[in-house]
Short mmCIF file of C-alpha atoms and ligand atoms in Angstrom, two decimals:
data_model
loop_
_atom_site.label_atom_id
_atom_site.label_comp_id
_atom_site.label_asym_id
_atom_site.label_seq_id
_atom_site.Cartn_x
_atom_site.Cartn_y
_atom_site.Cartn_z
CA MET A 1 248.44 192.87 -126.55
CA LEU A 2 245.36 191.93 -124.81
CA ARG A 3 245.06 195.27 -122.81
CA ASN A 4 244.97 197.21 -126.28
CA LYS A 5 242.35 194.58 -127.54
CA LEU A 6 240.18 195.47 -124.62
CA ASP A 7 240.55 199.08 -124.66
CA ALA A 8 239.86 199.42 -128.07
CA LEU A 9 236.87 196.73 -127.70
CA SER A 10 235.14 198.74 -125.00
CA ALA A 11 235.89 202.12 -126.75
CA GLN A 12 234.26 200.47 -129.64
CA ALA A 13 231.06 199.44 -127.74
CA LEU A 14 230.53 202.74 -126.06
CA SER A 15 230.59 204.50 -129.28
CA GLU A 16 228.06 202.08 -130.55
CA ILE A 17 226.06 202.20 -127.39
CA SER A 18 225.61 205.84 -127.71
CA GLN A 19 224.61 205.72 -131.43
CA ALA A 20 221.88 203.11 -130.82
CA SER A 21 218.77 204.94 -131.46
CA THR A 22 216.20 202.46 -130.65
CA SER A 23 215.82 199.77 -127.83
CA GLU A 24 216.05 197.27 -130.58
CA ALA A 25 219.21 198.22 -131.71
CA LEU A 26 220.61 198.70 -128.40
CA GLU A 27 219.90 195.14 -127.62
CA LEU A 28 221.65 194.17 -130.70
CA VAL A 29 224.77 196.07 -129.63
CA ARG A 30 224.43 194.46 -126.02
CA ILE A 31 224.21 190.90 -127.48
CA SER A 32 227.31 191.61 -129.88
CA TYR A 33 229.45 192.51 -126.86
CA LEU A 34 228.18 190.52 -123.80
CA GLY A 35 226.28 187.82 -125.22
CA LYS A 36 227.68 184.34 -125.08
CA LYS A 37 229.33 184.50 -128.43
CA GLY A 38 230.01 188.48 -127.88
CA SER A 39 233.11 190.24 -128.92
CA LEU A 40 233.90 190.78 -125.00
CA SER A 41 233.54 187.00 -124.45
CA GLU A 42 235.77 186.23 -127.48
CA VAL A 43 238.32 188.33 -126.26
CA LEU A 44 238.23 186.90 -122.54
CA LYS A 45 238.93 183.28 -124.07
CA GLY A 46 242.61 184.72 -124.86
CA LEU A 47 243.07 185.20 -121.21
CA GLY A 48 244.62 181.50 -120.97
CA GLU A 49 247.40 182.70 -123.01
CA VAL A 50 248.57 185.68 -121.00
CA PRO A 51 251.50 185.12 -118.82
CA ALA A 52 250.48 184.17 -115.13
CA ALA A 53 251.88 187.33 -113.48
CA GLU A 54 249.60 189.93 -115.56
CA ARG A 55 246.65 187.75 -115.51
CA PRO A 56 245.24 189.49 -112.53
CA ALA A 57 245.36 193.08 -113.91
CA ILE A 58 244.18 191.93 -117.35
CA GLY A 59 241.57 190.07 -115.53
CA ALA A 60 240.60 193.42 -113.73
CA LEU A 61 240.79 195.46 -116.84
CA ALA A 62 238.09 193.07 -118.53
CA ASN A 63 235.61 193.45 -115.40
CA GLU A 64 236.17 196.75 -115.47
CA SER A 65 235.34 196.84 -119.50
CA LYS A 66 232.56 194.98 -118.89
CA ARG A 67 230.97 197.17 -116.04
CA LYS A 68 231.54 199.93 -118.19
CA ILE A 69 229.41 198.73 -121.20
CA GLU A 70 226.84 197.52 -118.91
CA SER A 71 226.49 200.87 -117.26
CA ALA A 72 226.36 202.63 -120.73
CA LEU A 73 223.92 200.25 -121.91
CA GLU A 74 221.84 200.85 -118.62
CA ASN A 75 221.90 204.64 -119.32
CA GLN A 76 221.20 204.32 -122.98
CA LYS A 77 218.30 202.23 -122.38
CA SER A 78 216.40 204.51 -119.86
CA LEU A 79 217.44 207.57 -122.32
CA LEU A 80 215.95 205.38 -125.23
CA GLU A 81 212.59 204.51 -123.28
CA GLU A 82 212.19 207.95 -122.17
CA LYS A 83 212.44 209.32 -125.87
CA GLU A 84 210.06 206.38 -127.23
CA LEU A 85 207.73 207.07 -124.69
CA SER A 86 207.64 210.89 -125.36
CA GLN A 87 207.51 210.06 -129.04
CA LYS A 88 204.51 207.64 -128.27
CA LEU A 89 202.65 210.35 -126.07
CA SER A 90 202.83 213.01 -128.66
CA LYS A 91 201.56 210.85 -131.40
CA GLU A 92 198.58 208.84 -129.63
CA LYS A 93 196.48 211.51 -128.43
CA ILE A 94 193.40 210.42 -126.25
CA ASP A 95 190.29 212.41 -127.58
CA PRO A 96 188.08 213.11 -124.45
CA THR A 97 185.33 214.48 -126.91
CA LEU A 98 184.76 211.20 -128.91
CA PRO A 99 181.40 209.54 -127.76
CA ALA A 100 181.41 206.74 -125.53
CA ARG A 101 180.86 203.04 -126.71
CA SER A 102 176.99 202.95 -126.00
CA LEU A 103 176.00 200.59 -123.35
CA HIS A 104 173.54 197.68 -124.45
CA ARG A 105 170.68 198.58 -122.53
CA GLY A 106 167.57 196.32 -121.86
CA SER A 107 164.06 196.80 -122.81
CA LEU A 108 160.64 196.32 -121.40
CA HIS A 109 159.02 193.17 -123.24
CA PRO A 110 155.81 194.19 -125.27
CA VAL A 111 153.92 192.21 -122.79
CA THR A 112 154.92 194.18 -120.14
CA GLN A 113 154.53 197.51 -121.88
CA VAL A 114 150.85 196.62 -122.79
CA THR A 115 150.14 195.18 -119.40
CA ARG A 116 151.32 198.48 -117.72
CA LYS A 117 149.46 200.44 -120.21
CA LEU A 118 146.28 198.59 -119.32
CA LEU A 119 146.81 198.92 -115.59
CA GLN A 120 147.51 202.53 -116.20
CA VAL A 121 144.49 203.11 -118.22
CA PHE A 122 141.84 201.22 -116.04
CA GLY A 123 143.73 202.54 -113.02
CA ARG A 124 142.53 206.24 -113.89
CA LEU A 125 138.82 204.66 -113.76
CA GLY A 126 139.51 203.39 -110.06
CA PHE A 127 140.55 199.81 -111.04
CA GLU A 128 142.77 198.19 -108.53
CA VAL A 129 145.37 195.39 -109.17
CA THR A 130 144.51 192.00 -107.97
CA THR A 131 146.40 188.89 -108.36
CA GLY A 132 145.46 185.46 -108.18
CA PRO A 133 147.76 181.95 -108.00
CA GLU A 134 148.70 180.23 -111.69
CA VAL A 135 148.05 177.15 -110.13
CA GLU A 136 144.43 176.99 -109.26
CA THR A 137 141.73 174.81 -108.08
CA GLU A 138 139.68 173.12 -110.85
CA PHE A 139 136.81 174.42 -108.89
CA LEU A 140 137.88 178.24 -109.32
CA ASN A 141 138.92 177.82 -112.75
CA PHE A 142 135.70 176.19 -113.79
CA GLU A 143 132.74 175.42 -111.58
CA ALA A 144 133.27 179.04 -109.87
CA VAL A 145 132.81 180.70 -113.07
CA ASN A 146 129.68 178.48 -114.02
CA ILE A 147 131.69 175.95 -116.39
CA PRO A 148 129.87 172.87 -115.99
CA LYS A 149 131.88 169.55 -115.78
CA ASP A 150 131.04 168.71 -119.13
CA HIS A 151 132.04 171.74 -120.97
CA PRO A 152 134.32 171.31 -123.57
CA ALA A 153 136.80 173.96 -122.13
CA ARG A 154 137.35 171.14 -119.50
CA ASP A 155 138.91 168.95 -122.28
CA MET A 156 142.52 167.31 -121.29
CA GLN A 157 143.70 168.97 -124.65
CA ASP A 158 142.80 172.30 -123.59
CA THR A 159 143.77 172.29 -120.04
CA PHE A 160 147.01 171.40 -118.05
CA PHE A 161 146.05 169.31 -115.30
CA MET A 162 148.64 169.18 -112.41
CA GLY A 163 146.90 166.75 -110.33
CA PRO A 164 143.26 165.71 -109.37
CA GLY A 165 141.31 169.05 -109.04
CA VAL A 166 144.37 171.14 -109.49
CA VAL A 167 145.11 173.07 -112.86
CA LEU A 168 147.05 175.76 -114.56
CA ARG A 169 144.49 178.45 -114.74
CA THR A 170 143.22 178.55 -118.23
CA HIS A 171 141.95 182.33 -117.94
CA THR A 172 142.21 185.10 -115.46
CA SER A 173 138.52 184.70 -114.98
CA ALA A 174 139.52 182.32 -112.35
CA VAL A 175 140.35 185.28 -109.90
CA GLN A 176 136.59 186.48 -109.98
CA MET A 177 135.22 184.08 -107.22
CA ARG A 178 138.39 184.70 -104.91
CA VAL A 179 137.42 188.45 -105.39
CA LEU A 180 133.72 188.05 -104.95
CA ARG A 181 134.07 185.53 -102.02
CA SER A 182 136.57 187.86 -100.08
CA GLN A 183 135.23 191.21 -100.80
CA SER A 184 131.86 193.03 -100.58
CA TRP A 185 130.62 195.47 -103.23
CA PRO A 186 131.67 197.73 -104.44
CA VAL A 187 134.65 196.09 -106.33
CA ARG A 188 136.61 197.35 -109.08
CA ILE A 189 139.41 195.14 -109.76
CA LEU A 190 141.84 194.40 -112.60
CA CYS A 191 143.82 191.20 -112.66
CA PRO A 192 146.77 191.00 -114.97
CA GLY A 193 148.58 187.65 -115.36
CA ALA A 194 149.87 184.31 -116.96
CA VAL A 195 147.23 181.85 -118.32
CA TYR A 196 148.06 178.28 -119.64
CA ARG A 197 146.36 176.26 -122.44
CA CYS A 198 147.53 173.08 -124.35
CA ASP A 199 148.05 174.98 -127.49
CA GLN A 200 150.92 176.08 -129.77
CA ASP A 201 151.03 177.30 -133.06
CA ALA A 202 151.69 180.58 -134.83
CA THR A 203 148.54 182.00 -133.06
CA HIS A 204 148.58 179.98 -129.74
CA LEU A 205 151.13 179.73 -127.08
CA PRO A 206 151.01 177.33 -124.31
CA MET A 207 151.38 180.11 -121.88
CA PHE A 208 150.11 183.76 -122.43
CA HIS A 209 148.65 186.71 -120.62
CA GLN A 210 145.27 188.05 -119.92
CA VAL A 211 143.99 190.88 -117.99
CA GLU A 212 140.59 190.59 -116.19
CA GLY A 213 138.36 193.27 -115.34
CA LEU A 214 135.52 193.04 -112.48
CA TRP A 215 133.31 196.11 -111.46
CA VAL A 216 130.60 194.96 -109.02
CA ASP A 217 128.38 197.86 -107.51
CA GLN A 218 125.01 199.02 -107.16
CA GLY A 219 123.12 199.62 -110.32
CA VAL A 220 126.23 198.75 -112.66
CA LYS A 221 124.72 198.57 -116.37
CA MET A 222 125.63 197.14 -119.42
CA SER A 223 126.11 200.74 -120.68
CA ASP A 224 128.77 201.01 -117.75
CA LEU A 225 130.43 198.36 -119.53
CA LYS A 226 130.39 199.97 -122.80
CA GLY A 227 131.64 203.29 -121.61
CA THR A 228 134.32 201.68 -119.73
CA LEU A 229 135.86 199.68 -122.83
CA GLU A 230 135.32 202.79 -124.94
CA PHE A 231 137.56 204.69 -122.64
CA PHE A 232 140.17 201.95 -122.63
CA ALA A 233 140.13 201.42 -126.49
CA LYS A 234 140.83 205.32 -127.03
CA GLU A 235 143.43 205.14 -124.87
CA VAL A 236 145.04 202.17 -125.79
CA PHE A 237 144.25 202.30 -129.71
CA GLY A 238 143.98 206.07 -130.51
CA PRO A 239 141.44 208.84 -129.60
CA GLY A 240 139.20 208.25 -132.75
CA THR A 241 138.82 204.41 -132.01
CA LYS A 242 135.28 203.26 -131.78
CA ILE A 243 133.99 199.65 -130.15
CA ARG A 244 131.05 197.49 -130.81
CA LEU A 245 129.69 194.70 -128.98
CA ARG A 246 128.44 191.59 -130.65
CA PRO A 247 126.17 189.27 -128.65
CA SER A 248 128.28 186.30 -127.48
CA TYR A 249 128.04 183.57 -125.04
CA PHE A 250 130.63 182.91 -121.90
CA PRO A 251 129.44 180.89 -119.10
CA PHE A 252 130.19 183.45 -116.49
CA VAL A 253 128.29 186.50 -117.93
CA GLU A 254 124.72 187.16 -118.99
CA PRO A 255 124.08 188.68 -121.24
CA GLY A 256 127.76 188.25 -122.61
CA ALA A 257 129.53 189.95 -125.80
CA GLU A 258 132.60 189.90 -127.73
CA VAL A 259 134.05 193.32 -128.32
CA ASP A 260 135.72 194.62 -131.22
CA VAL A 261 137.56 198.08 -131.49
CA SER A 262 137.73 199.80 -135.17
CA CYS A 263 140.88 199.27 -136.88
CA PHE A 264 143.47 202.01 -136.01
CA GLN A 265 145.34 201.36 -139.35
CA CYS A 266 143.04 201.63 -142.07
CA ALA A 267 140.47 203.83 -143.28
CA ASN A 268 138.06 201.04 -143.22
CA GLY A 269 138.07 201.31 -139.34
CA THR A 270 135.87 204.63 -138.36
CA SER A 271 139.16 206.02 -136.54
CA SER A 272 141.34 208.40 -137.94
CA GLY A 273 144.09 205.94 -138.76
CA SER A 274 146.65 206.90 -141.07
CA GLY A 275 146.26 203.84 -143.32
CA LYS A 276 145.17 204.13 -147.20
CA LYS A 277 141.58 203.58 -148.02
CA THR A 278 142.21 201.29 -150.89
CA GLY A 279 143.96 197.87 -150.68
CA SER A 280 143.91 195.04 -148.17
CA CYS A 281 144.54 196.08 -144.85
CA ARG A 282 146.87 193.50 -143.03
CA ILE A 283 145.76 194.43 -139.73
CA CYS A 284 141.60 194.08 -139.92
CA LYS A 285 141.75 192.08 -143.54
CA ASP A 286 139.49 195.06 -144.48
CA THR A 287 136.66 194.56 -142.10
CA GLY A 288 137.54 197.55 -140.20
CA TRP A 289 137.29 195.91 -136.78
CA LEU A 290 139.43 193.73 -134.47
CA GLU A 291 138.46 191.40 -131.94
CA ILE A 292 139.88 192.28 -128.53
CA LEU A 293 138.01 191.07 -125.64
CA GLY A 294 135.22 189.10 -123.99
CA ALA A 295 132.84 190.76 -121.80
CA GLY A 296 129.41 190.74 -119.98
CA MET A 297 127.15 191.36 -116.93
CA VAL A 298 128.33 188.99 -114.46
CA HIS A 299 126.07 186.02 -114.12
CA PRO A 300 123.87 185.63 -111.12
CA ARG A 301 125.07 182.41 -110.62
CA LEU A 302 128.30 183.88 -109.65
CA PHE A 303 127.01 185.93 -106.85
CA GLU A 304 125.02 182.83 -105.54
CA LEU A 305 128.25 180.62 -105.60
CA ALA A 306 130.14 183.52 -103.76
CA GLY A 307 127.25 183.51 -101.10
CA LYS A 308 126.47 187.04 -101.87
CA ASN A 309 122.78 187.88 -102.04
CA TYR A 310 123.11 190.60 -104.50
CA GLU A 311 119.80 189.91 -106.03
CA LEU A 312 117.70 191.56 -103.45
CA PRO A 313 117.25 195.06 -103.87
CA ASN A 314 119.22 196.82 -101.01
CA SER A 315 118.35 199.52 -98.95
CA LEU A 316 118.99 202.32 -101.31
CA GLY A 317 116.79 200.64 -104.02
CA LYS A 318 119.39 199.74 -106.80
CA LYS A 319 120.71 196.12 -107.16
CA VAL A 320 124.12 195.47 -106.99
CA THR A 321 125.32 194.19 -110.30
CA GLY A 322 128.36 193.83 -111.99
CA PHE A 323 130.33 193.44 -115.20
CA ALA A 324 133.53 191.69 -116.12
CA PHE A 325 136.02 191.80 -119.28
CA GLY A 326 138.97 189.73 -120.09
CA MET A 327 141.54 190.20 -122.79
CA GLY A 328 144.72 188.88 -124.15
CA VAL A 329 147.84 191.03 -123.77
CA GLU A 330 149.73 189.26 -126.54
CA ARG A 331 146.94 189.88 -128.86
CA ILE A 332 147.03 193.71 -128.14
CA ALA A 333 150.84 194.12 -128.32
CA MET A 334 150.64 192.06 -131.56
CA LEU A 335 148.06 194.33 -133.19
CA LEU A 336 149.74 197.48 -131.92
CA HIS A 337 153.06 196.82 -133.03
CA GLN A 338 152.01 194.55 -136.39
CA ILE A 339 153.86 191.56 -134.82
CA PRO A 340 153.62 189.09 -137.48
CA ASP A 341 154.32 185.69 -135.35
CA LEU A 342 153.05 185.08 -131.79
CA ARG A 343 156.16 183.08 -131.06
CA LEU A 344 158.40 186.00 -131.24
CA MET A 345 157.22 186.83 -127.95
CA THR A 346 158.87 183.93 -126.28
CA ALA A 347 162.06 183.75 -128.53
CA GLY A 348 163.77 185.95 -126.35
CA ASP A 349 165.54 187.44 -129.27
CA THR A 350 167.10 190.76 -128.33
CA ARG A 351 166.96 191.90 -131.76
CA PHE A 352 163.27 191.70 -131.88
CA LEU A 353 162.56 192.73 -128.40
CA GLY A 354 164.91 195.85 -128.85
CA GLN A 355 162.59 197.36 -130.97
CA PHE A 356 159.94 198.11 -128.35
N1 DAH B 1 137.93 184.13 -119.66
C1 DAH B 1 137.61 184.57 -121.39
C2 DAH B 1 138.71 183.74 -122.30
O1 DAH B 1 139.74 183.41 -121.64
C3 DAH B 1 137.32 185.94 -121.59
C4 DAH B 1 136.42 186.66 -120.74
C5 DAH B 1 135.03 186.64 -121.45
C6 DAH B 1 136.56 187.06 -119.61
C7 DAH B 1 134.16 187.58 -120.99
C8 DAH B 1 135.54 187.73 -119.19
C9 DAH B 1 134.18 187.81 -119.91
O2 DAH B 1 135.50 188.61 -118.02
O3 DAH B 1 133.29 188.45 -118.96
O4 DAH B 1 138.40 183.65 -123.26
#
């Protein structure tokens, strides 16, 4: 009786196994026969009622049925897996011609870009790069460039003091004396770097960047300064750019000047700017000029402080003189890219920085 049941059951199982067309269906078949409450288990529960003499034979038969079912399951399983894999492969194609996902590339900060441009432009005129420390002596930052003790620039409100006699340099002019002391003429250096002032709003940062230039040689004249700056202006702001010098006062130069470049955006400037003739120019406010830097002829007092007696005519007859200039890098970057708020420069927002 039980023997027949077992035979029928295993025949039924094998047929269901061969008909299972997915792994999931096969698993259900497995559970329905071999699971704890599966048909085979149920049948085997009846083994107790079989006469003891027949039990070993029936037991062996039951094991045999179980083994057959298990091996059929195993076979069908690998068949189905193979089938499913090949179906998947034929459906899911890899298209090697699709564009790759683009990598996020970093970009150079506008301050870095402008600094590099300045170094390159002045480099073509023979200026070599020099650097100086950002933590500077009060002497080199002030006295050495002829800024006396009672000068308002020394006020605690403008200057970060690190300790007695030590400041964060407030301008790159602080390198002038270092260079004048350590080198004899000819000197033609450019010093880029960070400078610090106690100041912060939409147009001022407590830390910003300047580039300082110093040229000392025999017979250097104001016209050399002008020619040098004109070259720089055309290279940086466009070939049509003009410059103008307005007399101004800086303690370390005499005479001193503030230097403007013609607006490169609007027709009010004398450049071949692409802007319109009418309406207000957002860059120059219709003045046609942009203030860019300070400059002048090196004050004789600086040579004196450096211990150089350049005042006397040398053997070749021409006096050794010099000119200096200093400019703010952020300001130039803002003008060139029409950046509305200086604080964007330090915000580190890649959506802003990625545009340059
Ligand atoms: N040091 C000045 C400043 O920070 C800029 C400057 C003006 C530099 C005139 C110079 C110069 O070398 O000749 O505002």
